[in-house]
């Protein structure tokens, strides 16, 4: 990536391991719920389309970074940016009381396992065991290291702009709400 010092810090390493464990449990839970039919199917909502589009963008961006051997930037795309997009989707789903779309959330589990495989092969292998692969992608490989890179289509730039506007507006509204509550001395809730 660059000649910068790695700046290894134990607390960062410990937090990273905690994140991996938390995401492993989340992915297993999602796959279990998908097998139990707890998610919806059919027509996609605006947020389903946005999250799917953001995944297309991040798959392509990660591929480009890994292809240039810029692994730090690739990890930023396939881990941090993808989790931020997933968290917004999860937050929207929870607060609106709308179940995840089965195709969208199982795709998330599939792509995070494959894209993180070069960096965390053991973790990705555990996730790959619970991955649900659609028939259109052919048979599931025995190991994540043999899996094909996630398929993606060209992301919709207009939809991405709408998504980013929505995300930033939501963030700004939450920050303004916090400032207002702090100014009034009101109790703060999430």
PDB file of C-alpha atoms in Angstrom, residues 25 61 88-89 155:
ATOM      1  CA  UNK A  25     -22.519 -14.438  14.716  1.00  0.00           C
ATOM      2  CA  UNK A  61     -14.217  -0.858  -5.834  1.00  0.00           C
ATOM      3  CA  UNK A  88     -27.983   1.640   7.567  1.00  0.00           C
ATOM      4  CA  UNK A  89     -30.045  -1.101   5.903  1.00  0.00           C
ATOM      5  CA  UNK A 155     -23.925   0.325 -10.230  1.00  0.00           C
TER       6      UNK A 155
END
